[in-house]
Structures are given as C-alpha cells and as structure tokens.
Coordinates of C-alpha atoms and ligand atoms in Angstrom, one line a residue:
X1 CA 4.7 -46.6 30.8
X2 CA 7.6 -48.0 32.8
X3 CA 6.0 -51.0 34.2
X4 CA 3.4 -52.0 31.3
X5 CA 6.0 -51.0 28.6
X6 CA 5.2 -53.6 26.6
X7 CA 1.9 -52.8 25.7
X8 CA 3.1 -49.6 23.9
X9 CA 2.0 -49.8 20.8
X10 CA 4.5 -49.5 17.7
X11 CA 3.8 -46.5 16.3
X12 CA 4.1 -44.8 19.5
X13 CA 6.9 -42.5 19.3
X14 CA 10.0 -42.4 21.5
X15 CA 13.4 -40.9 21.3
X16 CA 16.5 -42.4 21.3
X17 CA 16.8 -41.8 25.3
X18 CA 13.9 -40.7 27.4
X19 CA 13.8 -39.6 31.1
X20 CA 10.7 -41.0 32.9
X21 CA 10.2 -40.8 36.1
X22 CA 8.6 -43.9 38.1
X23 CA 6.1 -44.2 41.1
X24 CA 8.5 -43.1 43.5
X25 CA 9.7 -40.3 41.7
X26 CA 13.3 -41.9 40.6
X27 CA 14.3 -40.5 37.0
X28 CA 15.1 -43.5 34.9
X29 CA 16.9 -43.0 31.6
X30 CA 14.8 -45.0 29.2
X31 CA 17.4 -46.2 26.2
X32 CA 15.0 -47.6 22.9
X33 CA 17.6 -48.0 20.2
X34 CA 19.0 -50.8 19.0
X35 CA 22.5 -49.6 18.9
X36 CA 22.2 -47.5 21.9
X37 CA 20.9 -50.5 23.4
X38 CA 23.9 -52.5 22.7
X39 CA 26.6 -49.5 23.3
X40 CA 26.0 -49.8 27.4
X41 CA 25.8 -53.4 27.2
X42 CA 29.2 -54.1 26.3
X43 CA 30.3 -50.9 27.9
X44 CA 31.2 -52.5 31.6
X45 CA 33.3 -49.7 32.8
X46 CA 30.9 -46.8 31.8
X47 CA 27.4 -48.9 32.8
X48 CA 27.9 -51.2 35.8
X49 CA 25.3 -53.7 36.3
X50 CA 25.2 -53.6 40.4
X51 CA 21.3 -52.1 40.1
X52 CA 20.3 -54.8 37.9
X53 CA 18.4 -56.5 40.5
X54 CA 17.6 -53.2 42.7
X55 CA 14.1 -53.4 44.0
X56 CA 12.4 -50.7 41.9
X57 CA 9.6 -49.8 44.7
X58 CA 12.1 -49.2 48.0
X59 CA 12.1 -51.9 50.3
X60 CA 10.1 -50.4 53.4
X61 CA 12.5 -51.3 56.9
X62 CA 9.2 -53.3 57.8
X63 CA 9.7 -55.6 55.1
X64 CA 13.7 -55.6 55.2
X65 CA 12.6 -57.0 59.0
X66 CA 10.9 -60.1 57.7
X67 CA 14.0 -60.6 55.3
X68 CA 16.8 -59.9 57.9
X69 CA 14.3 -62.4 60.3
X70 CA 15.1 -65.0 57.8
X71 CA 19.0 -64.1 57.4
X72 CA 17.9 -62.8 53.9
X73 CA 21.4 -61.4 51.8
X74 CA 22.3 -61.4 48.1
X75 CA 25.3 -60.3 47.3
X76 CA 26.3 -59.6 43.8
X77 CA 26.9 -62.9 42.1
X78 CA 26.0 -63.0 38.5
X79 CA 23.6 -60.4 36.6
X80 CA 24.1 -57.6 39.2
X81 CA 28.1 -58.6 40.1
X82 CA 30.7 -56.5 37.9
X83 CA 32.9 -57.5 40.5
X84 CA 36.0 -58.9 39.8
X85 CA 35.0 -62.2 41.1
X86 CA 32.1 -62.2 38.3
X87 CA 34.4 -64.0 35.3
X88 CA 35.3 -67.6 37.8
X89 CA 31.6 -67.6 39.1
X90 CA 30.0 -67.2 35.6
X91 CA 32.1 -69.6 33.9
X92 CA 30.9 -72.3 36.8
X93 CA 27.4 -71.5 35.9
X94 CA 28.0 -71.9 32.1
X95 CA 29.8 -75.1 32.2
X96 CA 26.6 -76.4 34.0
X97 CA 24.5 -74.8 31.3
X98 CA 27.3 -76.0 28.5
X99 CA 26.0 -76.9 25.1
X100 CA 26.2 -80.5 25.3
X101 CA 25.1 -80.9 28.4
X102 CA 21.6 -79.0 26.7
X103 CA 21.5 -81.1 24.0
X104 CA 21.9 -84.2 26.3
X105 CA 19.0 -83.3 27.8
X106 CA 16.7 -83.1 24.2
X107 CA 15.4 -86.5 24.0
X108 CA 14.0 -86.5 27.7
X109 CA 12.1 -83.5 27.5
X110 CA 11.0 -84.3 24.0
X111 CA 9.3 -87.4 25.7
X112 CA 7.8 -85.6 28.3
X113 CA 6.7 -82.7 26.3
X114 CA 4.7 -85.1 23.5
X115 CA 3.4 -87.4 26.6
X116 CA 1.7 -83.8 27.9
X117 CA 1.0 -82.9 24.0
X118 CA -1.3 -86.1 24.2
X119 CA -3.0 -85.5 26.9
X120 CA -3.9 -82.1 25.7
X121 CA -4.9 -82.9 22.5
X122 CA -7.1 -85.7 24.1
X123 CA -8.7 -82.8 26.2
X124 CA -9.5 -80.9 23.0
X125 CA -10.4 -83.5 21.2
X126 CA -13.4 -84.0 23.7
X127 CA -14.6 -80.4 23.3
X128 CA -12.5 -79.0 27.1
X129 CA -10.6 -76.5 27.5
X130 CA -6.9 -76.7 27.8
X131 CA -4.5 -73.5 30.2
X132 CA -1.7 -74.4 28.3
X133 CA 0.5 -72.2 30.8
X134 CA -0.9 -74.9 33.3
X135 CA -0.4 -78.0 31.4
X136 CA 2.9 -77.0 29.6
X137 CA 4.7 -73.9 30.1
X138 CA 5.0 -73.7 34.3
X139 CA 7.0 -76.7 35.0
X140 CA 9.0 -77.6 32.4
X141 CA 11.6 -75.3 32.3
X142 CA 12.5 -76.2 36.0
X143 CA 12.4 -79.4 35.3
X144 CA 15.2 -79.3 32.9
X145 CA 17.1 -77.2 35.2
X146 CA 16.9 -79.4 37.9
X147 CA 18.7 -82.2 36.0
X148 CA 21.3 -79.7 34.6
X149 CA 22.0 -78.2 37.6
X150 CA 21.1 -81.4 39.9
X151 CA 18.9 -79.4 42.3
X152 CA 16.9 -81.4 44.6
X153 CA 13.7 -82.3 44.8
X154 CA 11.8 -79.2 45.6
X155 CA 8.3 -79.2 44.9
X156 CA 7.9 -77.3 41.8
X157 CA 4.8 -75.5 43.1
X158 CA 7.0 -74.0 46.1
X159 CA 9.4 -72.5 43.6
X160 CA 7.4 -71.3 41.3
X161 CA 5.4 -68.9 43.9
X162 CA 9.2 -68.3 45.2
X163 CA 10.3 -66.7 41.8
X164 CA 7.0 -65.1 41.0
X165 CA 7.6 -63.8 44.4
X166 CA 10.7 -62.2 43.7
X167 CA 9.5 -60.9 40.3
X168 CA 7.1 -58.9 42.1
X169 CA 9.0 -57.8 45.0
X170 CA 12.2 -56.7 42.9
X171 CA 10.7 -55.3 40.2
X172 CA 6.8 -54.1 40.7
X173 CA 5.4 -51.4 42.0
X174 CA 4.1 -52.0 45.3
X175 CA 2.4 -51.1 48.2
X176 CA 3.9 -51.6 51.8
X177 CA 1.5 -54.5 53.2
X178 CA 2.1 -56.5 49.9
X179 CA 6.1 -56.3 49.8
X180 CA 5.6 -57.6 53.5
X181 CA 4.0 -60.8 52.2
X182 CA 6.1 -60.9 49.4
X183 CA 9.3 -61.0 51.6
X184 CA 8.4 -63.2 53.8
X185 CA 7.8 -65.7 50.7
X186 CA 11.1 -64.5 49.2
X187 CA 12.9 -65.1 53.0
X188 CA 11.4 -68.6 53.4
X189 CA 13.1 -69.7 50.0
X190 CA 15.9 -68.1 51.3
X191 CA 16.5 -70.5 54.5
X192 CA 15.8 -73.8 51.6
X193 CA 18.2 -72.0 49.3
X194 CA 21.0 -72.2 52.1
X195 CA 20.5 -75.4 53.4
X196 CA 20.6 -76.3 49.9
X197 CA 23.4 -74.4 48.8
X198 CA 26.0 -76.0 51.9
X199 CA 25.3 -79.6 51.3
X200 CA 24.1 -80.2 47.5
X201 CA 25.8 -81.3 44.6
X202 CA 25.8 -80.7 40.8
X203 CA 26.8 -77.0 40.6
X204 CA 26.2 -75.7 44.6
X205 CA 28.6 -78.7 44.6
X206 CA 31.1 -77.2 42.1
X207 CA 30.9 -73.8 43.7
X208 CA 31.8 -74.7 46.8
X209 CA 34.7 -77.0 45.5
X210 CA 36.0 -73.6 43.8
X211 CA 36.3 -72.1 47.1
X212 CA 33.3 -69.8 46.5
X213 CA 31.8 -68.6 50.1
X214 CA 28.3 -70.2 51.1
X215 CA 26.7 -66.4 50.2
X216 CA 28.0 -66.8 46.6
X217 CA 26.3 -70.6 46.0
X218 CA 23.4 -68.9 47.6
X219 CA 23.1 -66.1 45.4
X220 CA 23.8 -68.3 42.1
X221 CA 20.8 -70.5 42.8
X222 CA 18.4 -67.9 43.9
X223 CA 19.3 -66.3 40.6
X224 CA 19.3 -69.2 38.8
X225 CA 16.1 -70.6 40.0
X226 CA 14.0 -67.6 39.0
X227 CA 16.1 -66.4 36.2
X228 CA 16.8 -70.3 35.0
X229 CA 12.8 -71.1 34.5
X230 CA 10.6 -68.4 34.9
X231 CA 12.0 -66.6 32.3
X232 CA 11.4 -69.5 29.7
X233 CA 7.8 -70.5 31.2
X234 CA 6.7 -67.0 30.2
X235 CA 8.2 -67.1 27.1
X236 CA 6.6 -70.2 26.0
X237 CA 3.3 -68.8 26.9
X238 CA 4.1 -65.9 25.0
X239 CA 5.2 -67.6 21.8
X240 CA 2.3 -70.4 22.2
X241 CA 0.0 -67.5 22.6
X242 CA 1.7 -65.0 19.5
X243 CA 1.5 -68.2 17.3
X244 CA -2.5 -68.4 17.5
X245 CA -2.6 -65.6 15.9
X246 CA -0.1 -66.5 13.0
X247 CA -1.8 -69.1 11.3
X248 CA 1.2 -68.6 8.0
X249 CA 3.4 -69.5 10.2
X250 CA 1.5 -72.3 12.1
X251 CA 0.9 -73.7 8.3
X252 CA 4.5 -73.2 7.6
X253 CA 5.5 -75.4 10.3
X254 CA 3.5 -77.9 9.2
X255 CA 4.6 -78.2 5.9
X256 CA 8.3 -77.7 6.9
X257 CA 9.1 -74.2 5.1
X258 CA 9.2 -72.7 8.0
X259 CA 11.8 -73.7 10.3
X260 CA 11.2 -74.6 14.3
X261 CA 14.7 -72.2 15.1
X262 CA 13.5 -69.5 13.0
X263 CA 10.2 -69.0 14.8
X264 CA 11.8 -69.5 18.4
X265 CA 14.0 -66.6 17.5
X266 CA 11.6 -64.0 16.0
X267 CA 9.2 -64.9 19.1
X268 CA 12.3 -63.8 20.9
X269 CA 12.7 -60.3 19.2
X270 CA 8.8 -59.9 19.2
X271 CA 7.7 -61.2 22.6
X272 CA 10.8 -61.2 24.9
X273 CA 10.2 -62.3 28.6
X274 CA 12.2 -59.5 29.7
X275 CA 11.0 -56.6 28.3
X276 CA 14.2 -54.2 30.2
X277 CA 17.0 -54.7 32.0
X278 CA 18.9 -52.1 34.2
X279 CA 22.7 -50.5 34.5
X280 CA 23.8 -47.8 35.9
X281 CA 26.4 -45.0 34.8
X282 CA 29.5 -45.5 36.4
X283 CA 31.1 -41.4 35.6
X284 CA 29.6 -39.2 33.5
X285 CA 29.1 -39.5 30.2
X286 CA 26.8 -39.0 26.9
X287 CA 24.5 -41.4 25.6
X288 CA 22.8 -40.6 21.9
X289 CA 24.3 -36.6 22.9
X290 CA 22.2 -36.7 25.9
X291 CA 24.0 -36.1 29.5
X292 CA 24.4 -38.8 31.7
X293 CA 25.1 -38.2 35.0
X294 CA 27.3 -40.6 37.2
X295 CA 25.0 -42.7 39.0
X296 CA 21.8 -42.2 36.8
X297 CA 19.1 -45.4 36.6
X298 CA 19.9 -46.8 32.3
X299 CA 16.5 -48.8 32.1
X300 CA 17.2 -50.9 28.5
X301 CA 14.2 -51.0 26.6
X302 CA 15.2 -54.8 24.7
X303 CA 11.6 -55.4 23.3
X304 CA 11.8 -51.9 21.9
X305 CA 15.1 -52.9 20.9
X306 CA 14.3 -55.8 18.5
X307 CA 11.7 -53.7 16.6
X308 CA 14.3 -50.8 15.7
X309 CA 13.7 -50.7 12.0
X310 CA 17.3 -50.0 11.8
X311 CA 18.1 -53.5 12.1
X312 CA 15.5 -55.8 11.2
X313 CA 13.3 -55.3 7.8
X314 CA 9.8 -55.8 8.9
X315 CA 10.3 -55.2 12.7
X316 CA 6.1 -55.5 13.6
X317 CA 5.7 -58.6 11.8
X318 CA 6.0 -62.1 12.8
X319 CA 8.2 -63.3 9.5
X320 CA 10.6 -66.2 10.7
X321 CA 14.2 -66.3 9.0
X322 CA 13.6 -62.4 8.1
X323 CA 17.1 -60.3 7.7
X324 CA 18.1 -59.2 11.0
X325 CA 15.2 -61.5 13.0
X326 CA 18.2 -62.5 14.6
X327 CA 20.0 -59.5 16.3
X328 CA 17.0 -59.2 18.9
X329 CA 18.9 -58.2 22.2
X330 CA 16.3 -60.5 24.4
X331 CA 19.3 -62.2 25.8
X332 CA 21.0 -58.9 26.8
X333 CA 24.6 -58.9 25.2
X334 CA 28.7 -58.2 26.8
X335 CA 29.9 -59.9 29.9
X336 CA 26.8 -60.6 31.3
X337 CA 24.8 -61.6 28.3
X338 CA 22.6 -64.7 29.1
X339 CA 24.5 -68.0 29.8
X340 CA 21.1 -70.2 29.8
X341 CA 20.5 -69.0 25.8
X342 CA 21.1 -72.3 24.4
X343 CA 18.8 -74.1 27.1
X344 CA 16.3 -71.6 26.7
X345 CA 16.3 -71.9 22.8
X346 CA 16.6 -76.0 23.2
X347 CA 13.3 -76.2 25.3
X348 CA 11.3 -73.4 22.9
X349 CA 12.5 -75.3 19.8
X350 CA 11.1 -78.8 21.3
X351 CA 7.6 -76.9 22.4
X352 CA 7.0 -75.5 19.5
X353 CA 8.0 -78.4 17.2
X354 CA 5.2 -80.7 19.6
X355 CA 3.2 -77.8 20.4
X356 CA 2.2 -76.4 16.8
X357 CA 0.2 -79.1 15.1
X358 CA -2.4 -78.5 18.3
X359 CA -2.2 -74.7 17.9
X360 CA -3.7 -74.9 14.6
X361 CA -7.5 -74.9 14.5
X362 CA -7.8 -73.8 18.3
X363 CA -9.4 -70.8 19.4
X364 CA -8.4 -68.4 22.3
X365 CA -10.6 -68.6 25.8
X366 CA -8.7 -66.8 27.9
X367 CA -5.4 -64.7 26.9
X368 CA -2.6 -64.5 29.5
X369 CA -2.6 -61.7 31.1
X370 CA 0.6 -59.8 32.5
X371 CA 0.6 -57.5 35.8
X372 CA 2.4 -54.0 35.9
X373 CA 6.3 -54.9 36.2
X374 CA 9.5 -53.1 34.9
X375 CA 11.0 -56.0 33.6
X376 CA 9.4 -59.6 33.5
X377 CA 5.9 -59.9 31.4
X378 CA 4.7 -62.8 33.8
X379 CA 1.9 -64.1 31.8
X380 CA -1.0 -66.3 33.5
X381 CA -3.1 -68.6 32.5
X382 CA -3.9 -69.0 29.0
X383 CA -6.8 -71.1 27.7
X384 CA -7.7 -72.8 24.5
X385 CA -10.5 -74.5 23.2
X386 CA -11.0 -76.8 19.5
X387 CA -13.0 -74.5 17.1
Ligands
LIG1 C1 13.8 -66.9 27.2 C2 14.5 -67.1 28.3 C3 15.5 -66.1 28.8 C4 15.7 -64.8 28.6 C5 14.9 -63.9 27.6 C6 16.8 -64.4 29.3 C7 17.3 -63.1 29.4 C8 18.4 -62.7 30.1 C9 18.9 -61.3 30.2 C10 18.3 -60.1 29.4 C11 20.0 -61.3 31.0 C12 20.8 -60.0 31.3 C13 21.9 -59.9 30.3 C14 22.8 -58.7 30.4 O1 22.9 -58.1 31.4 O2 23.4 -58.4 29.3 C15 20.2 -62.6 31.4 C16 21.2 -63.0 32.3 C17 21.3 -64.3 32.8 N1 20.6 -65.4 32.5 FE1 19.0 -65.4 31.2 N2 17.3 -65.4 30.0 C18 16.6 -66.5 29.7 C19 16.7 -67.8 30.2 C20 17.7 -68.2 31.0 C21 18.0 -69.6 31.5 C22 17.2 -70.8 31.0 C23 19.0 -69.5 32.3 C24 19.7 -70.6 33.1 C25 19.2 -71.8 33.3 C26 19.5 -68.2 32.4 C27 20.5 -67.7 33.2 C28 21.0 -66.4 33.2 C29 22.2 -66.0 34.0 C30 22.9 -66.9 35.0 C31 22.3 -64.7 33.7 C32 23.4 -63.7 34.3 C33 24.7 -63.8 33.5 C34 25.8 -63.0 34.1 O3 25.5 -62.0 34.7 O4 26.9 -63.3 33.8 N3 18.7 -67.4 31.6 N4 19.2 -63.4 30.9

C-alpha cells in the first residue's frame, strides 16, 4: 500500500493512524486524517522533518560509493532542515519565489503555453495523437523556474532524468543494481549543481551573498530543481488527465461558471503530486491515542487527507468552489509548508485556462501511468486523440 497509495480506492477503510510496515521491514506510522494530518505539521518540536528526504529503500555502501565518487552531500537545507539556520535560508528562497515576481512572469508563459496549445490543436485537428505530458507538462515548469531563479542554461532533458532520478532513488523501492545507476545519475547532477552553485547568480547568487556555505546553495538548488518543476509537471498531467473525464466541468470552463482557480485547487485536493510526506517523532508522544515512540517514521497521508469528509462536503467528487475544496493539505502546512504554492498555482491556472477548450471532445489513448513510489505520483506519457 505504501508506495502505490494512491490507487486505494475511497471506500477502502483506514484508521486514523495505521502502522505498516514497508519492503525493508521499517514500521511507518501511516497518519489519514485531516486534522491529524495537520497537528504534526505545525508541530516542529514534536515531529522534526530531518527524514523528509531519507531514502526509503537503504542506500547500499555500493551505491553510497558512486555518490561519495562524485563528492555527493546534502545537508539539511530546506524540507528536511529544522535546524536553526532553516528560517534565513527559506526566506531567500521565497523572496525568489515572491508573489510578484510569479505574476511577472504570467504573460510569458501565457505566450508560450497558447503558441504549444496551437500546435497541439493543429495535430488533433489532422486526426494525430497528441502526449500532452510531452508537448506541455515536462518543460514548462522548469522553464519558469529558470527565469525566477536565473539558473543557467541546462538542458532541460538533463534535468528532468536528474530529478526523476532522485524521485526514484529517495523514495522507491529498489533493487541494489538499479540504485547504483540511479546514483551515479543523481552524482553527475551533483558536480553541475556545484559548479553552478559557486559561480551563478539570481538566487545561488543571493545565498552566497548571505554568507550561506557552498553545501547550503548546493542543497537549495538540488531541492529546488526537483521539488521546483517536477512536482508541477506531474500535476499538470494529473489535472489535464482528471479533467477528460469531467466533461461538467470542462463545459463549465467554457462558459465561465466555473472558475480557472477553483478547478486548479480541487485538482490539488483530488490528484496531489505528492501523495505523502514524512516527519519523524522528536520524544514520545500520542497521536489520535495511539503511542508514538521517539524516533518513529510519521508517513502523512495528504491525498488521504483532502478527501476526509470531515472537511470538505463531497470529498470523491470533482466539484470546483465546493465548501472546504480549499483546505486540501497538498502543499503540506507550518514552517515548512510549500514556498513555490503561488508559482505552482500561477502556471496550473494558465494551463488549464489554454489547455481546456482542447480537452473537450478528445478521447484518451494512453493514460499516464505512475511507478511504485512513497511519495511522488510520477506520471508518464499521456496521449490524446480528436473523437
Ligand atoms: C503542485 C506543485 C507542488 C506541490 C504539490 C508541492 C508540495 C510540497 C510539499 C508537500 C512540501 C512539504 C511541506 C511541509 O513539509 O509541510 C513542499 C515543500 C517545498 N516546496 Fe513545494 N510543491 C509544489 C511545487 C513547488 C514549486 C513550484 C516550488 C518552487 C519553485 C516548490 C518549492 C518547495 C520548497 C522550497 C519546499 C521546502 C520548504 C521548506 O522546507 O521551508 N514547490 N512542497
């Protein structure tokens, strides 16, 4: 259940906190409630987030070779730092990421994203088929962050396999021979990361100019560059893919009752990119009056989350604007909830707003398909055709 939790179906029954055991026999505390949810969030000093980017399948010393080869180290920096130098490195980050500076970048990827709309739609027109993961979804969110964050010109192909890469190798379960393969990807971003990271500007500029060590601006782009876009890619597939199937909304959109923000935030609660996150109990404490031990594996169930009916009225159903489609925990929540919300939300709202009038009247090829991971859906290629 732990790595293809998503595909639980709703009626399946859980308790408030569950112990599950994974593939390597770790006991995981499995947190599905809402407010449960949301109590170790904001909770720093009982749930620390230092195992938040743990490998879940144990790094074999052959594979921590081909990382040390490449002078591989991440030190706590941002999800995984509750550290007391987490607060001066975060608000870097989210000055970078700062509301204007989204909206600034609106226009620009509204252009791009209607010039690729026309190309699709002239594809479909002609009777092909269109992998709108390919065509729309893969790049753009790093695209965006490249200008925001003024990272250079890596090819896009490169960092994509980097942060699937590191998806896998963090948060999979795996055998030996693959997490081999996997590190030495992971390693070879590394050495780019740091060249990158002493002599860049935008924000490895600003980091260093705060006095932040070279293994701090290192860590902050590695996180950002998968966290920063390969979350968003695979929640645009998602949403594109959820909204095939809701032709009342697609028809809504059209005619303007339903509104673009409404639909990027119920594809949030319903089809998160991040389907759990991870802390880990600090002392010993009770969580929903069950035990937890000091040093016990939280594993936050936030897809489960946005479905407790407790908060939201239809929690299965795709209903934009209902009450409580909005207190989804998708973005996580307390000191380290997500500081690329606003960017994530800006690029979903332009997609969808280009994206819809296409979506209505195709039919599905091909639906993405997601491999077994704790945390990140990963969706693949996902293909359309006119009806
Ligand atoms: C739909 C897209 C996204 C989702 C669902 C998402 C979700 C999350 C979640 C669940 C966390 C952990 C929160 C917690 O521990 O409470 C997080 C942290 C973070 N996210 Fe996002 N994220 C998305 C997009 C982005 C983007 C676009 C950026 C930046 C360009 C970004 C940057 C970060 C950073 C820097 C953190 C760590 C914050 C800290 O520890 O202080 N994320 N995100």
């Amino acid at each position: 259940m732990l790595f293809r939790s998503w595909a639980q179906t709703a009626d399946a029954h859980w308790p408030d906190v569950a112990r599950v055991r994974d593939h390597v026999g770790v006991a995981h505390l499995v947190v599905t409630r809402h407010a449960l949810v949301r109590e170790v969030l904001t909770d720093p000093a009982t749930y620390r987030p230092d195992n938040a980017l743990d490998a879940v399948t144990p790094i074999p010393v052959a594979a921590l070779r081909v990382l040390a080869g490449h002078r591989f180290r991440l030190p706590p920096t941002l999800a995984n730092n509750g550290g007391a130098s987490h607060p001066a490195i975060r608000a870097i980050v989210a000055d970078a990421l700062h509301p204007t500076r989204v909206a600034a970048q609106r226009p620009w990827l509204t252009d791009l994203v209607r010039e690729r709309v026309g190309g699709i739609a002239a594809t479909l027109d002609a009777g092909g088929a269109v992998d709108l993961y390919a065509r729309l979804a893969a790049d753009l969110p790093l695209l965006v962050l490249a200008r925001l964050v003024e990272l250079p010109d890596a090819p896009v192909g490169a960092v994509k396999e980097f942060a699937r890469a590191a998806l896998e190798l963090f948060w999979a379960p795996l055998d030996a021979e693959r997490q081999q393969a996997l590190a030495a990807e992971v390693g070879r971003f590394h050495r780019v990361l740091r060249e990158f990271a002493a002599t860049g500007g935008g924000l490895a500029g600003s980091l260093r100019a705060a006095g932040h060590p070279p293994d701090v601006v290192v860590g902050a782009l590695f996180f950002l560059l998968v966290a920063g876009q390969e979350t968003t890619s695979q929640f645009l597939t998602l949403l594109l893919h959820r909204l095939t199937g809701e032709p009342a909304v697609l028809a809504g959109l059209r005619d303007g009752t339903v509104a673009v923000a409404d639909v990027v935030e119920e594809g949030l609660r319903l089809e998160p990119p991040i389907v759990t996150w991870r802390r880990v109990a600090a002392v010993d404490t009770t969580l929903g009056g069950t035990a937890v031990p000091a040093g016990t594996s939280i594993v936050l169930w936030l897809a489960r989350a946005g479905r407790d009916p407790s908060t939201v009225d239809a929690p299965d159903e795709f209903r934009p604007g209902q009450r409580g489609s909005r207190r989804h925990l998708a973005f996580g929540a307390g000191a380290h909830r997500c500081v690329g919300d606003q960017l994530a939300r800006m690029e979903a709202a332009v997609v969808v707003a280009e994206t819809a009038p296409l979506l209505d009247g195709v039919s599905v090829l091909r639906e993405p398909w997601c491999p077994d991971n704790l945390t990140f859906r990963m969706p693949d290629a996902f293909v359309v055709r006119r009806r």
